[in-house]
CSV table of C-alpha atoms in Angstrom, one decimal:
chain,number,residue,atom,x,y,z
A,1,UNK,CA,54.3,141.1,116.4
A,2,UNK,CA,57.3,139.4,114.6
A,3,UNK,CA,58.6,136.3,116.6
A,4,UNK,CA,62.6,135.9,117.0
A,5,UNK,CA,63.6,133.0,114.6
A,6,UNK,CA,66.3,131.1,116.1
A,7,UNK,CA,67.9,128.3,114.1
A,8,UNK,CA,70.7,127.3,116.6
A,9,UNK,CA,71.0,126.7,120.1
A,10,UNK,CA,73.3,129.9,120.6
A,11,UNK,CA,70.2,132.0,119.2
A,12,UNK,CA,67.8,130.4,121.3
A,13,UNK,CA,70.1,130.9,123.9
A,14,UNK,CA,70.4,134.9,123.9
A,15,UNK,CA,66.5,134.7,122.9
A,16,UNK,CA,65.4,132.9,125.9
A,17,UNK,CA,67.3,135.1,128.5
A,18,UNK,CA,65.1,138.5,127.3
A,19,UNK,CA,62.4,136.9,127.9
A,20,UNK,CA,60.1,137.3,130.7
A,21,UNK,CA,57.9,134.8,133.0
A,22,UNK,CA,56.0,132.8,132.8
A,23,UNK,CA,57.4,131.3,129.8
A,24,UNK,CA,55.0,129.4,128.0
A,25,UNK,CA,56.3,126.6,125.3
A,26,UNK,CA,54.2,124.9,122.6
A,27,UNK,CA,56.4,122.3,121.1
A,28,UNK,CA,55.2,121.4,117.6
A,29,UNK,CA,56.7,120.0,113.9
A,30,UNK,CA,55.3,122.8,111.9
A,31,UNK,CA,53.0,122.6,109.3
A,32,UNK,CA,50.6,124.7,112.0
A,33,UNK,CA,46.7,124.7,111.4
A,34,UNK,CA,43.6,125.8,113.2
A,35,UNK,CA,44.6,122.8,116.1
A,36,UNK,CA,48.1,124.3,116.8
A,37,UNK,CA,46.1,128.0,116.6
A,38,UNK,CA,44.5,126.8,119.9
A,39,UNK,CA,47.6,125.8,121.4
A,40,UNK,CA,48.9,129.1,120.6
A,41,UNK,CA,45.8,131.1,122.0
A,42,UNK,CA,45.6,128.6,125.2
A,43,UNK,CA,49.7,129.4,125.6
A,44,UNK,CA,48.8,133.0,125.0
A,45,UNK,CA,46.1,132.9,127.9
A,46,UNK,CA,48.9,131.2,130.2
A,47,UNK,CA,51.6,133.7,130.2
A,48,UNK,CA,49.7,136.6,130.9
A,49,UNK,CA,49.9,140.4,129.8
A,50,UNK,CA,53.6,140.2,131.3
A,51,UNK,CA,54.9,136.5,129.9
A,52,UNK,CA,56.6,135.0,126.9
A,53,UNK,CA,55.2,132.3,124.6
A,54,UNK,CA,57.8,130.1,122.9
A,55,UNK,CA,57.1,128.0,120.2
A,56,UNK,CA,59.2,125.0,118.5
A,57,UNK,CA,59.2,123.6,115.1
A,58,UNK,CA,61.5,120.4,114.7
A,59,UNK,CA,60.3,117.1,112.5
A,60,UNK,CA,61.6,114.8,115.0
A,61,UNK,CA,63.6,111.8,113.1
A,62,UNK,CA,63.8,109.8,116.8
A,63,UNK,CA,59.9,109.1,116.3
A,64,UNK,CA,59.8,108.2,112.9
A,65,UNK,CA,60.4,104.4,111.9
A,66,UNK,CA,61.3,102.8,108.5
A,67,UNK,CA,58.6,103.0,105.7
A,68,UNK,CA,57.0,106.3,107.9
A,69,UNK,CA,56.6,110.1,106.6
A,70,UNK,CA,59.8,111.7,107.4
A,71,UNK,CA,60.7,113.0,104.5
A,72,UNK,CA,57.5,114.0,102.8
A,73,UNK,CA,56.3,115.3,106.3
A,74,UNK,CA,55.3,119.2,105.3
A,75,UNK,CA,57.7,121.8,106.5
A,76,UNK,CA,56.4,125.2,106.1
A,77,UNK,CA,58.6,127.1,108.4
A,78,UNK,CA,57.7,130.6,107.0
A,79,UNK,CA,54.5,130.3,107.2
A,80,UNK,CA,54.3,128.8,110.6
A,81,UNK,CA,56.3,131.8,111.6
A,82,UNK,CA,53.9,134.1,110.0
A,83,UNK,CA,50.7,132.0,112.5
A,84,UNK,CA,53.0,132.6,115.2
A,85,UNK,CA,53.2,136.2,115.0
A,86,UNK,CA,49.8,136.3,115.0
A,87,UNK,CA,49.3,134.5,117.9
A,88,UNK,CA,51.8,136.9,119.9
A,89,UNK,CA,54.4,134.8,119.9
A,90,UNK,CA,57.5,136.3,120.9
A,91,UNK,CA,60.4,133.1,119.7
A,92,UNK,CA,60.0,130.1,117.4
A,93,UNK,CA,62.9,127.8,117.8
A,94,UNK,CA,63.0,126.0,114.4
A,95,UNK,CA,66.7,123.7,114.8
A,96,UNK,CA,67.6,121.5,112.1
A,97,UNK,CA,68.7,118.0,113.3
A,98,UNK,CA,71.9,118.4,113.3
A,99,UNK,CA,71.4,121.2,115.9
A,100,UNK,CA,69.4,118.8,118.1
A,101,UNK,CA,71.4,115.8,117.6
A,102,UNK,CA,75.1,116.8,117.5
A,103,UNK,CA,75.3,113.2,117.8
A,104,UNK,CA,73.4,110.1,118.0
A,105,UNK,CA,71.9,109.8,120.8
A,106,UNK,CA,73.4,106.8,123.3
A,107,UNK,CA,70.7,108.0,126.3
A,108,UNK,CA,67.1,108.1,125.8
A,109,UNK,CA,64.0,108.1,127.7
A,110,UNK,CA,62.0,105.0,128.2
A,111,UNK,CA,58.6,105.2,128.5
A,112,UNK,CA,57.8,102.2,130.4
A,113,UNK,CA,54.9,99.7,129.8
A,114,UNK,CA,52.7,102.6,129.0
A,115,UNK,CA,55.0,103.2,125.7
A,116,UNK,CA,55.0,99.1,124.3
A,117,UNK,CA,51.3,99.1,123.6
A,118,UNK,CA,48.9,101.1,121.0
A,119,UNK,CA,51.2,103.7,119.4
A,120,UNK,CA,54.1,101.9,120.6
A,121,UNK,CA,52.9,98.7,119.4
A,122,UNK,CA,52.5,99.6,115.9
A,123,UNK,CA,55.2,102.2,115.8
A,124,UNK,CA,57.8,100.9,117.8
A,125,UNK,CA,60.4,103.6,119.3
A,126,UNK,CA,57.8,106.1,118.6
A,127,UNK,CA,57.2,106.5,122.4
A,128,UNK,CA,60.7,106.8,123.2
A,129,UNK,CA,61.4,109.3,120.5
A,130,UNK,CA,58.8,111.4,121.4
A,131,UNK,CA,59.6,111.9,125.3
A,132,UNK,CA,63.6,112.1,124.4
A,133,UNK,CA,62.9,115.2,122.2
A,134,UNK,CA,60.5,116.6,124.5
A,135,UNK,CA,62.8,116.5,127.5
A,136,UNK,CA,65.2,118.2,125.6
A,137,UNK,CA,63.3,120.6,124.4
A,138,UNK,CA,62.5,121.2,127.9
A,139,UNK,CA,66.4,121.5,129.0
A,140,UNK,CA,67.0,124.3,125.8
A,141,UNK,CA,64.2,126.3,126.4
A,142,UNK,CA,63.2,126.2,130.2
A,143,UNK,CA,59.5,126.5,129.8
A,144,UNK,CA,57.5,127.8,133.0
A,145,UNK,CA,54.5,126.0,131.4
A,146,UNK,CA,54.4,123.5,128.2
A,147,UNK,CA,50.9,123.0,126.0
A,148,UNK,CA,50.2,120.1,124.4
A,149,UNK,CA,46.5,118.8,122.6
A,150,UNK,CA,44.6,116.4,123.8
A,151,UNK,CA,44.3,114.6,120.1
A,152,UNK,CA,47.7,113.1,121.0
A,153,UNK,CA,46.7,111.8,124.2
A,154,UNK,CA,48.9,108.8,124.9
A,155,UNK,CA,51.7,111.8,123.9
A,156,UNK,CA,50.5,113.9,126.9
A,157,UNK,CA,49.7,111.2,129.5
A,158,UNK,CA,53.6,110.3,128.4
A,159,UNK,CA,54.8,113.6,129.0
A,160,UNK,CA,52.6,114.4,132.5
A,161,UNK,CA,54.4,111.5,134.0
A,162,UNK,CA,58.0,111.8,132.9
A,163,UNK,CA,57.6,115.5,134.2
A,164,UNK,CA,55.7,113.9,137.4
A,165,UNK,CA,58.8,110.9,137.8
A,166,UNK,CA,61.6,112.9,136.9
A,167,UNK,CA,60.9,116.2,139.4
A,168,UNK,CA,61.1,118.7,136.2
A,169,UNK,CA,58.8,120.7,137.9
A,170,UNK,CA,57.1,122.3,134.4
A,171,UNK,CA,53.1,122.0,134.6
A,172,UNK,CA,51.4,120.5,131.6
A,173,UNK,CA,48.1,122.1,130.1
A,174,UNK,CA,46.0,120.2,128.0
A,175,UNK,CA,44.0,122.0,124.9
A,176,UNK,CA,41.1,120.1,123.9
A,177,UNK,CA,40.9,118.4,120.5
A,178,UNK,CA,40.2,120.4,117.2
A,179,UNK,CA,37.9,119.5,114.7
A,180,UNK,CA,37.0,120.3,111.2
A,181,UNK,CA,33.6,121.0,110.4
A,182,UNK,CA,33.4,117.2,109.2
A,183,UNK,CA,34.0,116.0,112.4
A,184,UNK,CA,37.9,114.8,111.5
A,185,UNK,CA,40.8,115.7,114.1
A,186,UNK,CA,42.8,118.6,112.8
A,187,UNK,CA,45.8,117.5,111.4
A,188,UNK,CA,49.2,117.9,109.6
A,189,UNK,CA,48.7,114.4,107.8
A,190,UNK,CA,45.3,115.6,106.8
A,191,UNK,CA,46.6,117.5,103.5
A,192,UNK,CA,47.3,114.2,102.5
A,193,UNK,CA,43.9,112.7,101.8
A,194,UNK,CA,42.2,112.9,98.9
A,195,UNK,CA,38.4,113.4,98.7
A,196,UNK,CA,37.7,109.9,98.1
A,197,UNK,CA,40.4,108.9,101.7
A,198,UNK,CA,38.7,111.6,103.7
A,199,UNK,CA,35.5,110.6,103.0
A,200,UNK,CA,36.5,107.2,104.5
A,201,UNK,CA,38.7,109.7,107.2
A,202,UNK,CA,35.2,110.6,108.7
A,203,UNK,CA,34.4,107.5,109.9
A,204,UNK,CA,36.8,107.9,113.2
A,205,UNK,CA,34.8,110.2,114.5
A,206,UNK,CA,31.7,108.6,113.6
A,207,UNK,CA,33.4,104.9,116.1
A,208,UNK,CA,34.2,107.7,118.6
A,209,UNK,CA,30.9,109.1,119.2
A,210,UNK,CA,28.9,105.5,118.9
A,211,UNK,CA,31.5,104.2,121.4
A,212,UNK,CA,31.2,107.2,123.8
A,213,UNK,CA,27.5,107.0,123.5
A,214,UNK,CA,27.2,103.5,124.7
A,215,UNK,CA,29.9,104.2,127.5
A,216,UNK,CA,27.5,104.0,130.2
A,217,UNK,CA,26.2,101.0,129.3
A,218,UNK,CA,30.1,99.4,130.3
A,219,UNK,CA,33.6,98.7,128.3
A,220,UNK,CA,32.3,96.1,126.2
A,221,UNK,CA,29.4,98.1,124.8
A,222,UNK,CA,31.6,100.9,124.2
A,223,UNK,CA,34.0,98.9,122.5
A,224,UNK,CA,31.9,97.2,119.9
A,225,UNK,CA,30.4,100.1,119.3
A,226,UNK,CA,33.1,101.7,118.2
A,227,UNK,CA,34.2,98.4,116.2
A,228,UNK,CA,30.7,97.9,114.6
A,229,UNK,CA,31.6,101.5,112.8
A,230,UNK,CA,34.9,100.5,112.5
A,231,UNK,CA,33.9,97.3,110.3
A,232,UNK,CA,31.9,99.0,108.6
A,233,UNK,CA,34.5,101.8,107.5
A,234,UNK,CA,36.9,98.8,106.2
A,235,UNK,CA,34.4,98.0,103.4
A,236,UNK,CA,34.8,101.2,102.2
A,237,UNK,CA,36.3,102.5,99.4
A,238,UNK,CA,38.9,102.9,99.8
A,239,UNK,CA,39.2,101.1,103.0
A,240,UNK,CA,39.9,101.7,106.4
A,241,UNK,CA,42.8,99.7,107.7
A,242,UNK,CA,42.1,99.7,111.5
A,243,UNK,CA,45.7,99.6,113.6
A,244,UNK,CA,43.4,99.4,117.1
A,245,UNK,CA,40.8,100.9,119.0
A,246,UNK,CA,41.2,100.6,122.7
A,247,UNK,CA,40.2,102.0,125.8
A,248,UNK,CA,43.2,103.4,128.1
A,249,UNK,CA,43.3,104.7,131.6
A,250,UNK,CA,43.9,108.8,130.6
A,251,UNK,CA,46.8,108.6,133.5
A,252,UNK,CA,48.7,106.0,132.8
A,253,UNK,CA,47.5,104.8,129.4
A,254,UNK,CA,47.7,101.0,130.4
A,255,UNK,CA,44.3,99.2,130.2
A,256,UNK,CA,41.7,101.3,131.5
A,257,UNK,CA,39.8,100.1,134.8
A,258,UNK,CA,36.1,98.8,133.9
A,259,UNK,CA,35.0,102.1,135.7
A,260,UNK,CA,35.6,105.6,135.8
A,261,UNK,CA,37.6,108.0,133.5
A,262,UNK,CA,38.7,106.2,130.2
A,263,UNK,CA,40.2,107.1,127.0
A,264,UNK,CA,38.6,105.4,123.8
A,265,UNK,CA,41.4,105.9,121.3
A,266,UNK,CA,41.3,104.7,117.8
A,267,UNK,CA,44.4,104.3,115.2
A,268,UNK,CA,43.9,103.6,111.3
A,269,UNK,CA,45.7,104.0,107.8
A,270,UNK,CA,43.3,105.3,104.9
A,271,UNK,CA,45.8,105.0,101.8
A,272,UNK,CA,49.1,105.6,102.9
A,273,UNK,CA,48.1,108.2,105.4
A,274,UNK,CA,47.9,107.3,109.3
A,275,UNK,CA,45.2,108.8,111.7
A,276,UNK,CA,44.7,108.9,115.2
A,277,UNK,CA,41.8,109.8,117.6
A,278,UNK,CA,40.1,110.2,120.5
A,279,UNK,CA,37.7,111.1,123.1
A,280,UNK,CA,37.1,111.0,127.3
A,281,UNK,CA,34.7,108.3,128.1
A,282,UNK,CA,33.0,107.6,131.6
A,283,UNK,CA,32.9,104.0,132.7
A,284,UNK,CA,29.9,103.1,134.8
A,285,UNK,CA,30.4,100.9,137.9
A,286,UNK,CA,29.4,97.2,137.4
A,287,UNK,CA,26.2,98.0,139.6
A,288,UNK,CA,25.0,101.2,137.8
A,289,UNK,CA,25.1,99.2,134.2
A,290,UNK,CA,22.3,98.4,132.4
């Protein structure tokens, strides 16, 4: 099928009242790979024989700070239209700024303590960004049901609880992380990399799974782990340049209890290209470790 395109508000507008529930909205910035396929195909499964998937593509400016990617972020609008068709999509709404932000914005959303630390830490106003574009994606497009991937997790434990504490009364779904065959997240940023920086890429997902297999032995374990890796990846060449690697509570993304659910999250530049990461961990009880 061929997806409306709708560049304004108006269009979204007369798009969004033909279509039929649930509606199901995957809110991206483009550049769509095999990841965003599974949001698509998860969406897809959501609304049913007789629902609507609606995607958008906007590069958010509210999220990026000074010295980040804005501008050479990749915008491939035709051909993300082109994925969405083949996904069943029936509307991509792809504003340009302007359209979103008639003017600057003097009301945001804050994201509370949850939003100062990890990606807020090192990429401060990123948080806030990030929920004030959601939310309004939300109020354009009305979504039944909005997707989201588990890669960007403090993104989605964001999102659950402004939906949760502000009574917008959209569910979440979650889509489990993509990876390449290397083991690397799927990623827009990934075209970035040369040989050489992917190589060095790789050795998230190698922390990851050395920290998740010495979860049950308690945080601490888990943690250096992770780090041991980690140390190892910043004597390579080139190097990894480690931002953090932390374990958060997947609700709340504070610091994660010494037990139960946790989220071992990782964040580190190889050249000029920033990567994140992540996998579900179980904490042991005190009494259960080794």
């Amino acid at each position: 099928m061929t997806p409306v395109l709708a560049g304004s508000r108006a269009a979204l507008a007369a798009a969004r009242g033909g279509l039929a529930s649930p509606v199901v909205l995957v809110p991206t910035m483009g550049a769509l790979h095999t990841g965003h396929r599974a949001l698509l195909g998860r969406a897809r499964e959501l609304a049913g024989a007789g629902g609507s998937v609606l995607v958008s593509v906007f590069v958010n400016p509210l999220q990026f700070g000074p010295g980040e990617d804005l501008d050479r972020y990749p915008r491939t609008l035709d051909e993300d239209v082109a994925v969405c068709g083949d996904e069943g999509v029936a509307v991509v709404f792809a504003p340009g700024p302007g359209e979103m932000y008639p003017a600057a914005p003097m009301v945001t959303i804050d994201p509370g303590a949850a939003g100062e630390r990890l990606e807020g830490e090192f990429r401060p106003g990123f948080c806030r960004g990030v929920l004030t574009v959601v939310v309004k994606l939300f109020g354009l497009t009305r979504p039944d049901i909005a997707v989201f991937g588990e890669k960007d997790a403090q993104q989605l434990a964001l999102v659950r609880r402004m939906v949760a504490d502000l009574d917008l009364g959209i569910d979440i779904a979650a889509v489990p992380t993509v990876r390449d065959s290397d083991g690397l997240a799927t990623s827009s940023r990934n075209h970035y990399l040369s040989a050489d920086e992917r190589e060095t890429a790789r050795f998230l997902w190698r922390a990851l799974r050395a920290g998740r297999d010495e979860a049950a032995s308690g945080a601490a374990k888990a943690l250096a782990a992770a780090r041991a890796v980690l140390d190892e990846a910043a004597c390579a060449e080139p190097p990894l340049r480690l931002d953090y690697v932390a374990l958060a509570d997947p609700r709340t993304f504070l610091e994660a209890a010494g037990h139960g659910p946790a989220v071992l999250a990782v964040a580190a530049r190889v050249g000029s290209t920033r990567l994140i990461d992540n996998v579900t961990v179980t904490l042991p009880p005190p009494q259960a470790r080794p």
